[in-house]
Amino acid sequence: MDLFQKKLGAVIDVELLGDKWHTGILVDAGQDILVIYNGERYIYIPSFHILNVSLNTKKSSTDFSALTEKPINSDKISYRKILMNAKGIFSEIYVSGFQPIHGYITHIMTNYFEFYSPVYKTMFIPLIHLKWLIPYNDYHTPYLLDKKFFPVNPSDLPLSRTFEEQMKKLEGKIVVFDLGRSPSKIGLLKEIDTNIVHMITAEGMTFYTNIQHIKSVHSPSM
């Protein structure tokens, strides 16, 4: 997205799919990611979900607090490089629903990453479904816990190269898709066949879901 290199320092509005918005100073732009500063934090936005970008004519850079040091520094940014550099940094991510998720990126695979959350524990998230990433500064820990009381313990389930292969390892287990936003997203993962996920809910209802529309998965067994 070289076009945005010419707009560095401008205040922009970024409209994302799903009626989500961010406003801030454009501080960096890569081929597949934008970085803005909203006066408090740096927001890394992959291009997949960007619907529109427009110049904000009501605000100027002086309306925002002074730029702080970026938690992630990279000479030439890209989505994958940002994820790699964010490993081990306490971060906020947004995937779906009404609330972001807080925790740590622990591994990045071909088309998904493993995320450890104090609330949901180990999660698997397809790269294409991450809408934004907000890394915190090094001194920030979840819920202000002392670091010695917050061990990051990802699942010992071996990681496969792709999200589809990793999902196959969860066959026969209770899983939660998309943070369990609806009853059809919590149940027994019966099997996966040609990217169609066969799920059985607690009530015994059967659902068949296209794996490409699953935004996150976690399991109490992990």
Coordinates of C-alpha atoms in Angstrom, one line a residue:
M1 CA 0.0 0.0 0.0
D2 CA 2.6 2.5 -1.2
L3 CA -0.2 5.1 -1.7
F4 CA -0.4 5.5 2.0
Q5 CA 3.3 6.2 2.4
K6 CA 2.4 9.7 1.0
K7 CA -0.1 10.2 3.8
L8 CA 2.2 9.5 6.8
G9 CA 1.5 12.0 9.5
A10 CA -2.1 12.6 8.4
V11 CA -5.1 11.9 10.6
I12 CA -7.2 9.3 9.0
D13 CA -10.5 7.4 9.6
V14 CA -10.3 3.7 8.9
E15 CA -13.6 1.9 8.3
L16 CA -13.5 -1.9 8.7
L17 CA -16.0 -4.5 7.7
G18 CA -18.6 -5.0 10.4
D19 CA -19.1 -1.3 11.0
K20 CA -15.9 -0.9 13.0
W21 CA -13.9 2.4 13.0
H22 CA -10.5 3.7 14.1
T23 CA -9.3 7.2 13.9
G24 CA -5.7 8.3 14.4
I25 CA -2.4 9.5 13.0
L26 CA -1.1 7.3 10.2
V27 CA 2.4 6.4 11.3
D28 CA 3.3 3.5 9.0
A29 CA 2.1 1.5 6.1
G30 CA 3.1 -1.8 4.5
Q31 CA 1.9 -3.8 1.6
D32 CA -0.8 -5.5 3.7
I33 CA -1.1 -3.5 7.0
L34 CA -1.6 0.1 8.3
V35 CA -0.4 1.5 11.6
I36 CA -2.2 4.4 13.3
Y37 CA -1.7 6.1 16.7
N38 CA -4.9 7.1 18.4
G39 CA -3.3 9.2 21.1
E40 CA -2.9 6.4 23.5
R41 CA -1.9 3.2 21.6
Y42 CA -0.6 2.0 18.3
I43 CA -3.2 0.0 16.3
Y44 CA -2.0 -2.4 13.6
I45 CA -4.7 -3.1 11.1
P46 CA -4.3 -5.8 8.4
S47 CA -5.7 -4.8 5.0
F48 CA -8.0 -7.8 4.7
H49 CA -10.8 -6.0 6.6
I50 CA -10.2 -2.4 5.6
L51 CA -13.3 -1.1 3.7
N52 CA -12.5 2.6 3.4
V53 CA -9.7 5.0 4.4
S54 CA -10.4 8.8 4.4
L55 CA -8.7 11.9 5.7
N56 CA -10.2 13.3 8.8
T57 CA -10.8 17.0 8.2
K58 CA -12.0 17.8 11.8
K59 CA -8.8 16.8 13.6
S60 CA -5.1 17.4 13.2
S61 CA -2.1 15.6 14.6
T62 CA -1.9 18.3 17.4
D63 CA -5.2 17.0 18.7
F64 CA -3.4 13.8 19.8
S65 CA -1.0 13.3 22.6
A66 CA 2.7 13.1 21.7
L67 CA 3.8 10.0 19.9
T68 CA 5.3 7.4 22.3
E69 CA 7.8 4.7 21.4
K70 CA 6.2 2.0 19.3
P71 CA 6.0 -1.4 21.1
I72 CA 6.9 -3.0 17.8
N73 CA 9.7 -1.6 15.7
S74 CA 10.4 -2.8 12.2
D75 CA 12.2 -1.1 9.3
K76 CA 9.8 -2.4 6.6
I77 CA 6.6 -3.7 8.0
S78 CA 4.3 -6.5 6.8
Y79 CA 1.5 -8.3 8.5
R80 CA 3.5 -11.5 9.1
K81 CA 6.5 -9.6 10.3
I82 CA 4.4 -7.6 12.8
L83 CA 3.0 -10.8 14.2
M84 CA 6.4 -12.3 14.5
N85 CA 7.7 -9.2 16.4
A86 CA 4.6 -9.2 18.6
K87 CA 5.3 -12.7 20.0
G88 CA 5.6 -12.6 23.8
I89 CA 4.2 -9.0 24.0
F90 CA 0.9 -8.6 26.0
S91 CA -1.6 -7.5 23.3
E92 CA -5.2 -6.8 22.5
I93 CA -6.6 -8.5 19.4
Y94 CA -10.0 -8.2 17.8
V95 CA -11.5 -11.1 15.8
S96 CA -15.3 -11.0 16.2
G97 CA -18.2 -10.2 18.5
F98 CA -18.3 -7.2 20.8
Q99 CA -15.1 -7.6 22.9
P100 CA -11.4 -7.8 22.1
I101 CA -9.3 -10.6 23.5
H102 CA -6.2 -10.0 25.6
G103 CA -3.1 -12.2 25.8
Y104 CA 0.0 -13.3 24.0
I105 CA 0.8 -14.5 20.5
T106 CA 2.9 -17.7 21.0
H107 CA 3.3 -19.2 17.5
I108 CA 2.7 -18.2 13.9
M109 CA 2.0 -20.9 11.4
T110 CA 1.2 -20.9 7.7
N111 CA -2.3 -19.5 7.9
Y112 CA -3.1 -19.2 11.6
F113 CA -1.5 -18.3 14.9
E114 CA -1.7 -19.6 18.4
F115 CA -2.8 -17.1 21.0
Y116 CA -2.7 -17.6 24.8
S117 CA -5.4 -15.8 26.8
P118 CA -5.6 -15.7 30.6
V119 CA -9.4 -16.2 30.1
Y120 CA -9.7 -18.6 27.2
K121 CA -6.3 -20.3 27.4
T122 CA -4.9 -21.6 24.1
M123 CA -6.7 -20.3 21.0
F124 CA -6.1 -20.9 17.3
I125 CA -7.0 -17.9 15.0
P126 CA -6.8 -17.8 11.2
L127 CA -4.6 -15.0 10.0
I128 CA -7.3 -13.7 7.7
H129 CA -9.7 -13.1 10.5
L130 CA -7.6 -10.8 12.7
K131 CA -9.1 -7.3 12.3
W132 CA -6.5 -5.5 14.5
L133 CA -3.7 -5.9 16.9
I134 CA -2.8 -3.5 19.8
P135 CA 0.5 -4.3 21.5
Y136 CA 1.0 -3.0 25.0
N137 CA 4.3 -1.7 26.4
D138 CA 6.7 -4.2 28.0
Y139 CA 5.8 -3.3 31.5
H140 CA 2.1 -4.0 31.1
T141 CA 0.8 -7.4 32.2
P142 CA -2.8 -8.8 32.1
Y143 CA -5.0 -7.4 34.8
L144 CA -1.9 -5.9 36.4
L145 CA -0.8 -9.3 37.6
D146 CA 2.8 -9.7 38.7
K147 CA 4.7 -11.5 36.0
K148 CA 5.8 -14.2 38.4
F149 CA 2.1 -15.0 39.0
F150 CA 1.2 -15.2 35.4
P151 CA 2.9 -18.0 33.6
V152 CA 2.1 -18.3 29.9
N153 CA 1.2 -22.0 29.4
P154 CA 0.2 -22.8 25.8
S155 CA -1.4 -26.2 25.1
D156 CA 1.0 -29.1 24.6
L157 CA -1.0 -30.1 21.5
P158 CA 1.5 -30.2 18.6
L159 CA 1.0 -27.5 16.0
S160 CA 0.2 -28.4 12.4
R161 CA 1.2 -26.3 9.5
T162 CA -2.3 -25.1 8.6
F163 CA -5.4 -24.2 10.5
E164 CA -7.4 -27.0 8.7
E165 CA -4.9 -29.6 9.8
Q166 CA -4.9 -28.3 13.3
M167 CA -8.6 -28.5 13.5
K168 CA -8.5 -32.1 12.5
K169 CA -6.6 -32.7 15.8
L170 CA -9.6 -31.5 17.7
E171 CA -12.0 -34.1 16.3
G172 CA -13.8 -35.8 19.2
K173 CA -13.3 -32.9 21.6
I174 CA -15.6 -30.2 22.9
V175 CA -14.7 -26.9 21.2
V176 CA -15.8 -23.3 21.1
F177 CA -15.9 -21.3 17.9
D178 CA -15.9 -17.5 17.8
L179 CA -16.0 -17.2 21.6
G180 CA -19.3 -19.0 21.7
R181 CA -21.4 -16.2 20.3
S182 CA -24.3 -18.6 19.6
P183 CA -25.3 -22.1 20.7
S184 CA -24.3 -23.5 17.3
K185 CA -20.7 -22.5 18.0
I186 CA -20.2 -24.7 21.2
G187 CA -20.2 -28.4 21.0
L188 CA -18.5 -31.7 20.0
L189 CA -16.4 -31.5 16.9
K190 CA -17.5 -34.7 15.4
E191 CA -15.4 -34.6 12.2
I192 CA -14.1 -32.4 9.4
D193 CA -14.6 -33.3 5.8
T194 CA -13.5 -31.2 2.9
N195 CA -13.4 -28.0 5.0
I196 CA -16.9 -28.7 6.4
V197 CA -17.0 -29.0 10.2
H198 CA -19.6 -31.3 11.7
M199 CA -20.6 -30.0 15.1
I200 CA -23.0 -31.5 17.7
T201 CA -24.4 -29.2 20.3
A202 CA -25.3 -30.0 24.0
E203 CA -28.9 -30.4 22.9
G204 CA -27.9 -32.9 20.2
M205 CA -28.5 -30.6 17.3
T206 CA -26.2 -31.0 14.3
F207 CA -24.6 -28.1 12.5
Y208 CA -22.3 -28.1 9.4
T209 CA -20.0 -25.1 9.2
N210 CA -17.6 -23.9 6.5
I211 CA -14.2 -23.9 8.2
Q212 CA -13.3 -20.7 6.3
H213 CA -15.8 -18.8 8.4
I214 CA -14.5 -19.9 11.8
K215 CA -12.7 -16.9 13.3
S216 CA -11.3 -18.5 16.4
V217 CA -11.4 -21.9 18.2
H218 CA -10.5 -22.9 21.7
S219 CA -11.2 -26.0 23.8
P220 CA -11.5 -26.8 27.5
S221 CA -9.3 -29.8 26.8
M222 CA -6.3 -27.6 25.8

